[in-house]
XYZ file of N, CA and C in Angstrom:
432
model
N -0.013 -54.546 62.954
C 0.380 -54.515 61.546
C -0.412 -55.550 60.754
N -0.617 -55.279 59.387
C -1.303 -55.908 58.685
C -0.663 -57.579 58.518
N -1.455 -58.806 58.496
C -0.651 -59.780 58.255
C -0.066 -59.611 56.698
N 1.205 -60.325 56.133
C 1.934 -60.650 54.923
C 0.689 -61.070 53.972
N 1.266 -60.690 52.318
C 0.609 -61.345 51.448
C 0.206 -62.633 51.758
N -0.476 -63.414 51.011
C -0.860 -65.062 51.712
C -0.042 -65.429 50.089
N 0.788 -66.477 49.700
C 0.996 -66.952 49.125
C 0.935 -68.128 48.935
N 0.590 -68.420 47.084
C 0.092 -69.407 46.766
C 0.617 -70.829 46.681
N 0.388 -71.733 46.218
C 0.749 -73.245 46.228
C 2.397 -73.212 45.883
N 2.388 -72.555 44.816
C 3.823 -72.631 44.426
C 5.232 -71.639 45.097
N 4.190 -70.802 46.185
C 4.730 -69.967 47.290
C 5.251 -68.262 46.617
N 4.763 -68.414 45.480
C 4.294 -67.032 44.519
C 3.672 -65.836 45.486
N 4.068 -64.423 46.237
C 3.314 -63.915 47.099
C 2.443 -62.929 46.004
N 1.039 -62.971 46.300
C 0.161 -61.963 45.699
C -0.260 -60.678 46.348
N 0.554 -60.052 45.813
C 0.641 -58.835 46.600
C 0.002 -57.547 45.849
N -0.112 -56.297 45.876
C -1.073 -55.172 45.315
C -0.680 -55.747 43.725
N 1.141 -55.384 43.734
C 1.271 -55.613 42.065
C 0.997 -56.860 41.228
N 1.203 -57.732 41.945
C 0.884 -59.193 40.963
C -1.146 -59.134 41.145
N -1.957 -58.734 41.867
C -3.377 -58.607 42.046
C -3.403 -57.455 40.644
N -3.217 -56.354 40.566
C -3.059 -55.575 39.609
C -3.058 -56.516 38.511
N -1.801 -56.970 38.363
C -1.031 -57.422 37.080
C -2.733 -58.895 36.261
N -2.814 -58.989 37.637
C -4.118 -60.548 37.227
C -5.570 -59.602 36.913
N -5.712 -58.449 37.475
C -6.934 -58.243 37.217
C -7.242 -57.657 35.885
N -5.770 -57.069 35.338
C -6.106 -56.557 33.564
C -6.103 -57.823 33.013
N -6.336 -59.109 33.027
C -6.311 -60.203 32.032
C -8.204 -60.317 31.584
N -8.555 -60.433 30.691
C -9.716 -60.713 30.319
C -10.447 -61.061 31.092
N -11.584 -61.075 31.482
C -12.433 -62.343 32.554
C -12.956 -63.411 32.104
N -12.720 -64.779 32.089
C -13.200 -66.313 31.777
C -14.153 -66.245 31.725
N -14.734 -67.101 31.164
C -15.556 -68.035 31.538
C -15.434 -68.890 32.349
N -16.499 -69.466 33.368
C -16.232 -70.350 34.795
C -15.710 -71.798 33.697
N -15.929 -72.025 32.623
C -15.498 -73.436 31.761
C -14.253 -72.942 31.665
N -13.228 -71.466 31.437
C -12.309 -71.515 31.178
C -11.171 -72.038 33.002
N -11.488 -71.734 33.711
C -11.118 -72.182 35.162
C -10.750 -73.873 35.146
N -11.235 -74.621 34.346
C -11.002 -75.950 34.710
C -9.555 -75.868 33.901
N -8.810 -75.602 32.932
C -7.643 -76.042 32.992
C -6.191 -75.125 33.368
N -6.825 -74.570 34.616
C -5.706 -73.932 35.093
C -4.917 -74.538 36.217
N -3.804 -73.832 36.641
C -3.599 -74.461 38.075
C -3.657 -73.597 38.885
N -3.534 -74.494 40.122
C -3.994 -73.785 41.324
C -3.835 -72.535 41.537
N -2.791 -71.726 41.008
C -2.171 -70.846 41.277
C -2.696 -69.798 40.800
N -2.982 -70.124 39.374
C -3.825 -69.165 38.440
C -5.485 -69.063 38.547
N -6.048 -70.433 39.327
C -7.342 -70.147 39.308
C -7.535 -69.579 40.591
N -6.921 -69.497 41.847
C -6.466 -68.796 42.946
C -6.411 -67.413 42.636
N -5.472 -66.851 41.856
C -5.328 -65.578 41.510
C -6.954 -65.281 40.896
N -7.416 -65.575 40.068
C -8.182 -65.220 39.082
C -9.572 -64.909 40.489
N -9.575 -65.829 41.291
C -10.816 -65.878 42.178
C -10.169 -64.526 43.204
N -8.911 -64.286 43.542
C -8.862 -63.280 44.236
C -9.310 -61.808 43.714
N -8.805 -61.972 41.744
C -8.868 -60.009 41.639
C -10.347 -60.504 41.205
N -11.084 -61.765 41.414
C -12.408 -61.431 40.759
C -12.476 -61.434 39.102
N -12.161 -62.296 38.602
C -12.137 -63.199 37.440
C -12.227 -64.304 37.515
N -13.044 -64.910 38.126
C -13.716 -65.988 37.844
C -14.502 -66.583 36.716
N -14.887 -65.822 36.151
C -16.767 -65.549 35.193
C -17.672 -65.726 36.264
N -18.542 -66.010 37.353
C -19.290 -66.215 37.727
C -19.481 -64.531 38.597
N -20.456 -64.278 37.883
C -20.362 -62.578 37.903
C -20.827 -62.320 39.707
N -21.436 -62.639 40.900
C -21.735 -62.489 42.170
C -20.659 -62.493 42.389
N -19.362 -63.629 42.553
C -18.408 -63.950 43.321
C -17.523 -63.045 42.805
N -17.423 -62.631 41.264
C -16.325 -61.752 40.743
C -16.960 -60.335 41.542
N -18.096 -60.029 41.630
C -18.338 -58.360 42.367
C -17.926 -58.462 43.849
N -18.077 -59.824 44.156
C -18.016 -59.883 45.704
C -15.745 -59.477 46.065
N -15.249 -59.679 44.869
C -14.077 -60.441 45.391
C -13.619 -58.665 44.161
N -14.125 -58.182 43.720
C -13.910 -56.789 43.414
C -13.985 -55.848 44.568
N -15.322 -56.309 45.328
C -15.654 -55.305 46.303
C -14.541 -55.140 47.392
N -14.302 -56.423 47.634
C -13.602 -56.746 48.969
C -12.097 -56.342 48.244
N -11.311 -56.088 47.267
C -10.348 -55.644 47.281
C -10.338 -54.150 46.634
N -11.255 -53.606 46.251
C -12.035 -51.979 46.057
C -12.181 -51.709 47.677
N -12.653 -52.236 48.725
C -13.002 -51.016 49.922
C -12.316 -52.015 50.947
N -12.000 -53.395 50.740
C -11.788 -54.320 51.862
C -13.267 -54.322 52.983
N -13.377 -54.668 52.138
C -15.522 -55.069 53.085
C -15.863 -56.373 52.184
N -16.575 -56.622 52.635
C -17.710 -57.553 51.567
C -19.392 -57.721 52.749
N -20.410 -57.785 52.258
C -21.308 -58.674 53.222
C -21.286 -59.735 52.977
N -21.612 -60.472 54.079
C -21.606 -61.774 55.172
C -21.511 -62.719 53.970
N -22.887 -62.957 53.507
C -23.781 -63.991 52.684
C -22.889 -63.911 51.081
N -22.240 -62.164 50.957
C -21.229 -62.828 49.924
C -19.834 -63.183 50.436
N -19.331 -62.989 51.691
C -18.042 -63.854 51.835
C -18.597 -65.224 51.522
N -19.608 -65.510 52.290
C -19.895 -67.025 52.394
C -20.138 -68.205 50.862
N -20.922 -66.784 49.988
C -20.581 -67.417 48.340
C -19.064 -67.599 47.821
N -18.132 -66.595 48.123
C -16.709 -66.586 47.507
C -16.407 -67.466 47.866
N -16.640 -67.603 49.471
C -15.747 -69.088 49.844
C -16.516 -70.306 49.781
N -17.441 -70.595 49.480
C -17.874 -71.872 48.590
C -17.158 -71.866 46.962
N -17.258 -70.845 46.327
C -16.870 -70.999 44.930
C -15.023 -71.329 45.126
N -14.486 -71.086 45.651
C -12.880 -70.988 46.535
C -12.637 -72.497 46.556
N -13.449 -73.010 47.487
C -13.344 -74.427 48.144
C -13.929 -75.458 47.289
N -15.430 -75.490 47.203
C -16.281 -76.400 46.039
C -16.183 -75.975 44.499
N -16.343 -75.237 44.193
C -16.076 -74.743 43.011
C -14.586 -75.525 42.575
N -13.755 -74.576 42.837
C -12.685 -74.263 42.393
C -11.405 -75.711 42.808
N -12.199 -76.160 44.147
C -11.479 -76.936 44.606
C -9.763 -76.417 45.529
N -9.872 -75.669 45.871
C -8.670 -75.117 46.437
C -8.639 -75.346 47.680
N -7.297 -75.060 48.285
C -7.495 -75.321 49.806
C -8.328 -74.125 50.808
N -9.239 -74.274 51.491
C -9.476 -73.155 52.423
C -8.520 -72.417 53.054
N -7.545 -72.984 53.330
C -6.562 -72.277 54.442
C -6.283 -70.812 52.899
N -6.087 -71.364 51.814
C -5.817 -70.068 50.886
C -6.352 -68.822 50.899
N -8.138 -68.940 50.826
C -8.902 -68.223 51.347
C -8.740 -67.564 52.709
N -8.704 -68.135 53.399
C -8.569 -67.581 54.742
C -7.128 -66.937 54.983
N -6.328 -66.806 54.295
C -5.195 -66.077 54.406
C -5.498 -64.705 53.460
N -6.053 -64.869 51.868
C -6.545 -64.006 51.466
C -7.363 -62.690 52.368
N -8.670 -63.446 52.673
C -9.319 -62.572 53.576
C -8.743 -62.075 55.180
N -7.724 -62.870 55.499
C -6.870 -61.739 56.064
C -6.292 -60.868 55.890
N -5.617 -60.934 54.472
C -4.860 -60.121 54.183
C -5.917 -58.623 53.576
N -7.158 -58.773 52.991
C -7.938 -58.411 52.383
C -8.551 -57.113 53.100
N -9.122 -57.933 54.073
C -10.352 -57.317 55.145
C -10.067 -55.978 55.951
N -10.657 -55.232 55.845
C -10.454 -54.291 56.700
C -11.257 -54.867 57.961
N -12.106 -55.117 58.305
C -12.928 -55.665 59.363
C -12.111 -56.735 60.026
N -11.465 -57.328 59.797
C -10.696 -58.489 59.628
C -10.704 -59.120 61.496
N -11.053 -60.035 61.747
C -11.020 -61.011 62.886
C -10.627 -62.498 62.697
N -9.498 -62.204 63.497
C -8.803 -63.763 63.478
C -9.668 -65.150 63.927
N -10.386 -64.761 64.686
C -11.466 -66.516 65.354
C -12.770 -66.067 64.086
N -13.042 -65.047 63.715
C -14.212 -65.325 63.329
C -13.802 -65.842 61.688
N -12.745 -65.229 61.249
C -12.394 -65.729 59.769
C -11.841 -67.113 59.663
N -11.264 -67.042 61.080
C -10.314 -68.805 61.018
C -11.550 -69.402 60.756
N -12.951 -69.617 61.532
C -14.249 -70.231 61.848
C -14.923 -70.233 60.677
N -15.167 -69.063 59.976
C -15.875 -68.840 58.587
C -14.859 -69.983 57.994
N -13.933 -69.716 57.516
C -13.093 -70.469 56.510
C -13.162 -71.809 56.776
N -12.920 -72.277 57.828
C -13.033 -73.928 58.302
C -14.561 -74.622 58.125
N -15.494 -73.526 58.252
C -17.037 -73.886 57.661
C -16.659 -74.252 56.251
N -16.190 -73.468 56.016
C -16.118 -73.450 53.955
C -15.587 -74.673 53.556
N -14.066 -74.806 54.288
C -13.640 -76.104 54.445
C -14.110 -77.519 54.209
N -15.412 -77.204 55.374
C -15.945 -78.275 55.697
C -15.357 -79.240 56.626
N -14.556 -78.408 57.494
C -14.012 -79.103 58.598
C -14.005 -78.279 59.775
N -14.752 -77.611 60.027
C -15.051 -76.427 61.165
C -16.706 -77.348 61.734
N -16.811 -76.257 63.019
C -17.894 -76.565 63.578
C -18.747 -75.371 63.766
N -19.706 -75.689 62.324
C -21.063 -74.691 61.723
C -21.796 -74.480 62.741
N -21.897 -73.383 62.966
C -23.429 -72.953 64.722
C -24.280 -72.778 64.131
N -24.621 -72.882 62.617
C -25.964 -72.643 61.862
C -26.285 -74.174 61.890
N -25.731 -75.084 61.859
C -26.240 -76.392 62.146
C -26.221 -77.295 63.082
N -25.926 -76.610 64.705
C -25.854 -77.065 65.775
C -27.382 -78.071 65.793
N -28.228 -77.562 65.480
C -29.702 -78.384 66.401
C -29.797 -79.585 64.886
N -29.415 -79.843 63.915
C -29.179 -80.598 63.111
C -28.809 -81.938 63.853
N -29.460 -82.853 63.798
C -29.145 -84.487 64.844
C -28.487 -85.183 63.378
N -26.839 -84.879 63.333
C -26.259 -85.585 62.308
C -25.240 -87.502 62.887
N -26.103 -87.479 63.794
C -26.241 -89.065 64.611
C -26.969 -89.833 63.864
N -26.910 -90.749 63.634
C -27.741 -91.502 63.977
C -27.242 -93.175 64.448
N -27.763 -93.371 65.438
C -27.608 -94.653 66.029
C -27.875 -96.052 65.780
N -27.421 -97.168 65.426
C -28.193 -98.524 64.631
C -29.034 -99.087 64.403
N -30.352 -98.372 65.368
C -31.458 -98.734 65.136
C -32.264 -97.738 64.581
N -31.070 -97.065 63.999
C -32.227 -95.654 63.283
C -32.685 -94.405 64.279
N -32.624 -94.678 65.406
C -33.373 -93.411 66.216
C -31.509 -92.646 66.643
N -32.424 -91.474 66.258
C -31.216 -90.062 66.476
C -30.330 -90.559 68.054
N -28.772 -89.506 68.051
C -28.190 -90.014 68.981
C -27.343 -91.479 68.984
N -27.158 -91.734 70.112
C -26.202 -92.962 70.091
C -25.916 -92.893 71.662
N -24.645 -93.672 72.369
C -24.436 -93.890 72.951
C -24.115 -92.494 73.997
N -24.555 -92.423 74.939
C -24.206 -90.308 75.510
C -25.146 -89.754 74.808
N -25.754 -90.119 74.080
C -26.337 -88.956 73.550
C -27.774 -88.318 74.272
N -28.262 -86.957 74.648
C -29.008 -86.581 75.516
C -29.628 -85.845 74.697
N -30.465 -85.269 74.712
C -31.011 -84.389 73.730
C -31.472 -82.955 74.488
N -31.598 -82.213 73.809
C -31.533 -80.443 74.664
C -33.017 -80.154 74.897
């Protein structure tokens, strides 16, 4: 079975009708997003009212067919997290609820990248060491 709506900060569930109800509102400007709250700039990034027209098609698409490609999940959820400043775990409940493709390790993993508290395999060979005398590594450290 599909997981539950993901609901927001104020524990508001966004479900087909309240997504509906947010996507007939005008679309912002990304300047109009700074004085909302969480809840509303959350909503607005889910039906794709953001203003920032990539992330609004990306976050149309994905609730039009429940798909998106890769490189635009990976924009939504930067604009989600850095942008917007929201929590990842929000996102990542969204795109569960969202996805038809939907995988629990690979979305938990995507989302915790976004985070910025996951462990990125696009930047494994990245030497983000460095040791006191300046040379890469540290104490254990071996190199591949």
């Amino acid at each position: 079975p599909p997981p539950p709506p993901p609901a927001t900060s104020d524990g508001k569930k966004l479900d087909n009708a309240n997504a509906a109800a947010a996507a007939t509102k005008p679309p912002p400007e990304w300047k109009d997003l700074l004085g909302l709250t969480d809840t509303e700039a959350f909503e607005a990034w889910c039906v794709g009212r953001t203003g920032a027209p990539l992330v609004d098609a990306g976050m149309r698409q994905l609730w039009a067919t429940g798909w998106m490609p890769r490189r635009v999940r990976l924009l939504c959820a930067s604009c989600l997290v850095e942008g917007l400043g929201l929590d990842w775990r929000m996102g990542e409940a969204w795109f569960a609820y969202a996805l038809t493709d939907h995988d629990y390790a690979i979305n938990a993993c995507m989302w915790q990248n976004a985070g910025l508290v996951g462990v990125d395999p696009f930047y494994r060979g990245l030497l983000w060491e460095v040791a006191p005398d300046g040379q890469p590594g540290g104490a254990g450290y071996e190199a591949d």
